[in-house]
Coordinates of C-alpha atoms in Angstrom, one line a residue:
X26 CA 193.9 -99.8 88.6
X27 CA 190.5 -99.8 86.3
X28 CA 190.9 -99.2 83.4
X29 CA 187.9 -98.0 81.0
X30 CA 187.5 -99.4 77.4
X31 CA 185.8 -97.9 74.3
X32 CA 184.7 -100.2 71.8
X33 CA 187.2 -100.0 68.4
X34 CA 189.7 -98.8 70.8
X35 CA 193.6 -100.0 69.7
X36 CA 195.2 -101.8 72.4
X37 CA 198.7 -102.4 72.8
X38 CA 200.3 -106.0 73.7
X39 CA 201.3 -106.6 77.3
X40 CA 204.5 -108.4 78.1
X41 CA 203.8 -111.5 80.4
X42 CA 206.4 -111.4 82.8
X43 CA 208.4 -115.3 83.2
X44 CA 209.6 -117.8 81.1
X45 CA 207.2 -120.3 79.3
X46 CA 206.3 -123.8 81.1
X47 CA 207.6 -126.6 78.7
X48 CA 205.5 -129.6 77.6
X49 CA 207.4 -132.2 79.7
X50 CA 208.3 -135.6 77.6
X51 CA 208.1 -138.8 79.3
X52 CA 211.1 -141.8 79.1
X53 CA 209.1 -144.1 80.1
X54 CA 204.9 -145.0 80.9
X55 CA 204.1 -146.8 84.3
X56 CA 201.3 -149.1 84.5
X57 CA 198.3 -148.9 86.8
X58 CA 195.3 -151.0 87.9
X59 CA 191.5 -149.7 88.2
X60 CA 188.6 -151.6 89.1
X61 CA 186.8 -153.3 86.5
X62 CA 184.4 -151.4 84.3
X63 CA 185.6 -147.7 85.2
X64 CA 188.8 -147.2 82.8
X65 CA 187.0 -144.2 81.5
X66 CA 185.5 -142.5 84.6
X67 CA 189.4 -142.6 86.0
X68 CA 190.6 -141.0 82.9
X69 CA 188.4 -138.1 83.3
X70 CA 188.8 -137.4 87.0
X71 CA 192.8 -137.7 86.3
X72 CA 192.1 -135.3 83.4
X73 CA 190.2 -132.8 85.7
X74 CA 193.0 -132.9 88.0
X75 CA 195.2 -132.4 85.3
X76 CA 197.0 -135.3 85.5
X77 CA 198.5 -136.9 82.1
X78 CA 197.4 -140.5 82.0
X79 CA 195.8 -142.4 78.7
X80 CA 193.8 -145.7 78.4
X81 CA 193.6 -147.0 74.5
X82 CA 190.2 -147.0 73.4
X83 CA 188.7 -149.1 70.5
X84 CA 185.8 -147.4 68.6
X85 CA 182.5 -149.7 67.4
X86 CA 179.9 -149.0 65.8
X87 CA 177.1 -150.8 66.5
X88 CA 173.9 -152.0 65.0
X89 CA 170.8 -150.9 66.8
X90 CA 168.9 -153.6 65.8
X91 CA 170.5 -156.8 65.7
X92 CA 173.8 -155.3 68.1
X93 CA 176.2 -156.8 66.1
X94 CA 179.0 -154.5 64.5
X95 CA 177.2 -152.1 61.1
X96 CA 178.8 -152.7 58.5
X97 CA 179.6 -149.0 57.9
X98 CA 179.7 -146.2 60.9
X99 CA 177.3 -143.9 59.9
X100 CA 174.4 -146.8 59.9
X101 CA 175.5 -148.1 63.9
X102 CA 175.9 -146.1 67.3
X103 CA 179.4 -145.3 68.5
X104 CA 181.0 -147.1 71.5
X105 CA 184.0 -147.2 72.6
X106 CA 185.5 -150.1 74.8
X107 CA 189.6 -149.9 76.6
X108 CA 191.5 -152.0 74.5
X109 CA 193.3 -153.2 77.4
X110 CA 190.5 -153.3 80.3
X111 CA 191.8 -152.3 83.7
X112 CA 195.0 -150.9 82.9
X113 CA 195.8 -146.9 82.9
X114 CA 199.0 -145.7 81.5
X115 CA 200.7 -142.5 83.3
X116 CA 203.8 -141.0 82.2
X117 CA 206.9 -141.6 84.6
X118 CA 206.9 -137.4 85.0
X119 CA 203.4 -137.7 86.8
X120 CA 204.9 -140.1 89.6
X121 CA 206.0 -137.5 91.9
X122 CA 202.2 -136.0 91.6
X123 CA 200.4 -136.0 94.8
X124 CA 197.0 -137.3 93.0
X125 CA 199.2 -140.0 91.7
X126 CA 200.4 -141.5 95.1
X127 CA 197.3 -140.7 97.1
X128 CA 195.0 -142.0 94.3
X129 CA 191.5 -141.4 92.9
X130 CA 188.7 -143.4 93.4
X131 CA 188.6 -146.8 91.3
X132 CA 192.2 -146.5 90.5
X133 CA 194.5 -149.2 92.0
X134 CA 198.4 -150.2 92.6
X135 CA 200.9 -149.9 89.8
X136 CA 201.0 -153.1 88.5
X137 CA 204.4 -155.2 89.1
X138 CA 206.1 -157.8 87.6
X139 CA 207.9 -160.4 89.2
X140 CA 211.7 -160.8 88.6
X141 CA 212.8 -163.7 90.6
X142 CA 212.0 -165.6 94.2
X143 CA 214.8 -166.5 96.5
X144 CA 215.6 -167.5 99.9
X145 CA 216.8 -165.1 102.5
X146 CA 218.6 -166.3 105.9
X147 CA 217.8 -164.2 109.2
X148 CA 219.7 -164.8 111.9
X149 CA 218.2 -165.4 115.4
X150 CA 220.1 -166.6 117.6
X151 CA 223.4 -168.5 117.8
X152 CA 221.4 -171.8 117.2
X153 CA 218.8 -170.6 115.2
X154 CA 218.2 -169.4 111.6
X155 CA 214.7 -168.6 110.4
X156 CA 214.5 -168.3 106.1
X157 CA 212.1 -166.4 104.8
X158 CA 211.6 -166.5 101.0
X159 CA 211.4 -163.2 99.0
X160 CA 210.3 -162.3 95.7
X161 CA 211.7 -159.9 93.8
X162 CA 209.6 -157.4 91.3
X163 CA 209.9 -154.6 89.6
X164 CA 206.9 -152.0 88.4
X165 CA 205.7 -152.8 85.0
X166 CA 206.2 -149.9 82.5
X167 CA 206.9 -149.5 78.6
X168 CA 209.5 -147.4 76.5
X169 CA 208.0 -144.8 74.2
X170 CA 209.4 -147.1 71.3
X171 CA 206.3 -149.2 73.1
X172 CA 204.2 -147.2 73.6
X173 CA 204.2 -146.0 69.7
X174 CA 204.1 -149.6 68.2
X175 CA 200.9 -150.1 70.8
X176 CA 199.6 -146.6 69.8
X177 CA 199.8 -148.0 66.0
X178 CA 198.4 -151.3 66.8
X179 CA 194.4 -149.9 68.5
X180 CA 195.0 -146.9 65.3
X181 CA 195.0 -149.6 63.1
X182 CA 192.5 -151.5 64.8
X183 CA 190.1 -148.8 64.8
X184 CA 190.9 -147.7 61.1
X185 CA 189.9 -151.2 60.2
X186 CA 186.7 -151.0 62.3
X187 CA 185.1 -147.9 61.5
X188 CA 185.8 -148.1 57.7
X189 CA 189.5 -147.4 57.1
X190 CA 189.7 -143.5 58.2
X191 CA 186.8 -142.6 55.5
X192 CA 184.0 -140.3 57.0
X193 CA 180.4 -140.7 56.1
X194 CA 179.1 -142.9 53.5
X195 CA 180.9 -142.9 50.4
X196 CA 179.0 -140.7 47.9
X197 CA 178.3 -143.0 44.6
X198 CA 177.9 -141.7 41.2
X199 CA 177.1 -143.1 37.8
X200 CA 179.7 -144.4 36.3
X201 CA 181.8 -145.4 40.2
X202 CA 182.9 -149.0 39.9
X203 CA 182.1 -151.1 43.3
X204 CA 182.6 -154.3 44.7
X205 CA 179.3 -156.4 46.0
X206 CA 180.9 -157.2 49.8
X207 CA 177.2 -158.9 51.0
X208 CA 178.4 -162.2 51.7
X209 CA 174.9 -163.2 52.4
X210 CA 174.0 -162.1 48.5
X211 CA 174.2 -164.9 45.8
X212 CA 176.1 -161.6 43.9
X213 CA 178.9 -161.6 46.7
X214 CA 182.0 -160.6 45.0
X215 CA 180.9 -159.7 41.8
X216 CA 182.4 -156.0 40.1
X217 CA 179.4 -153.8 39.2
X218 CA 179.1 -150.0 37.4
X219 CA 176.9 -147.8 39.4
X220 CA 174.2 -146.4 37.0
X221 CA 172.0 -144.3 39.8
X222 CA 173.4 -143.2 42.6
X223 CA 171.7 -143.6 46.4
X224 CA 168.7 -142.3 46.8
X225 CA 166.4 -141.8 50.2
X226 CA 165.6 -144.8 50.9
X227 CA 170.4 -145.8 50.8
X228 CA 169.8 -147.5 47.8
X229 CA 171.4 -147.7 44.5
X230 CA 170.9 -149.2 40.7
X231 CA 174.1 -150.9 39.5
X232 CA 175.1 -152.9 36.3
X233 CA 176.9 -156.5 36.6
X234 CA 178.6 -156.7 33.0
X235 CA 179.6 -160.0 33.8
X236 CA 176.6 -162.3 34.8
X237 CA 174.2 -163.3 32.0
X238 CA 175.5 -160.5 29.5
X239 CA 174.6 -157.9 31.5
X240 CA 172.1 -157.6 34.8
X241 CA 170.8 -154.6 36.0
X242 CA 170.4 -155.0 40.1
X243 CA 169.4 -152.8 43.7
X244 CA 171.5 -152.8 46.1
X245 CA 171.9 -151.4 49.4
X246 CA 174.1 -149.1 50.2
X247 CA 175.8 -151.6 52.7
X248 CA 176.2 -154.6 50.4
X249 CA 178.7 -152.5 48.4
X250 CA 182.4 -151.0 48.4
X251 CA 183.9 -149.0 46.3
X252 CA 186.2 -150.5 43.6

């Protein structure tokens, strides 16, 4: 039946009839080979299948010019790189999944661990025995008392990378006490008071108390730290 709405009209709620689908929780995360290069491109066609799988990522930022690491985030691109290249972590809860068994494209066999190699006897025949050896494995996966300690280990990898959590560049003002972290500057190390904060061009004026009575220097924005 249609039904015809004014706008400004007061509706009244509908009751959704069945019972809520839970978040499942996984016990333990299975892990699974993909070809070389394409950890992110199988994490996206699982996630558009909606299939729960996760592949740690560490975060760079890059220089444009020289392609080395920036010594801040704002001043490099972002890229992000698998922290553990060709492995994809699903949830044991996802192993019944039909996309799981039957695959996507670049994503490979669980990956299994060997437990031990021993020798098996078949019988033949009254005078013959053939021995075939046989190794014993098991499918690789992690606890989630793991998986947490690895999800802390690429969070604190990344925090250190891309400037311990801050956002943005730091906003200096006379008076902020900073550390000179250039270590190509003959003022590496050295505290300084910030006396005018950055202006267009990411530059600052800071005082050195310390060397020769008292220097007034310019420094770049990415030669210093806060204190």
């Amino acid at each position: 039946m249609n039904m015809h709405y004014e706008k400004g009209q007061f509706v009244g709620y509908v009751t959704v009839a069945g019972s809520r689908s839970e978040v499942p929780i996984p016990n333990r995360w299975y892990l699974r080979q993909c070809s070389p290069g394409c950890d992110a491109r199988v994490i996206e066609r699982l996630r558009m299948l909606d299939v729960s799988a996760w592949s740690p990522t560490i975060v760079r930022f890059i220089d444009r010019r020289t392609g080395k690491v920036a010594p801040k985030p704002h001043l490099g691109k972002r890229v992000e790189k698998p922290f553990l290249p060709g492995l994809i972590f699903i949830p044991d809860f996802e192993l019944s999944n039909a996309v799981v068994r039957h695959g996507v494209p670049d994503l490979g066999e669980f990956l299994r661990v060997t437990v031990s190699g021993g020798g098996r006897v078949v019988e033949r025949s009254d005078f013959m025995r053939e021995i075939h050896l046989v190794d014993e494995y098991t499918f690789a996966s992690m606890s989630v008392a793991d998986m947490a300690v690895l999800r802390d280990i690429v969070n604190d990898e990344n925090g250190l990378r891309i400037g311990r959590g801050r956002r943005g560049a730091p906003k200096y003002k006379p008076g902020d006490k900073v550390y000179i972290v250039d270590g190509d500057s003959p003022l590496f190390a050295f505290a300084a008071e910030v006396k005018r904060g950055i202006d267009s061009r990411g530059r600052l004026n800071a005082f050195i108390a310390s060397l020769m009575g008292g220097v007034s220097v310019t420094l770049s924005e990415t030669q210093v730290e806060p204190a």
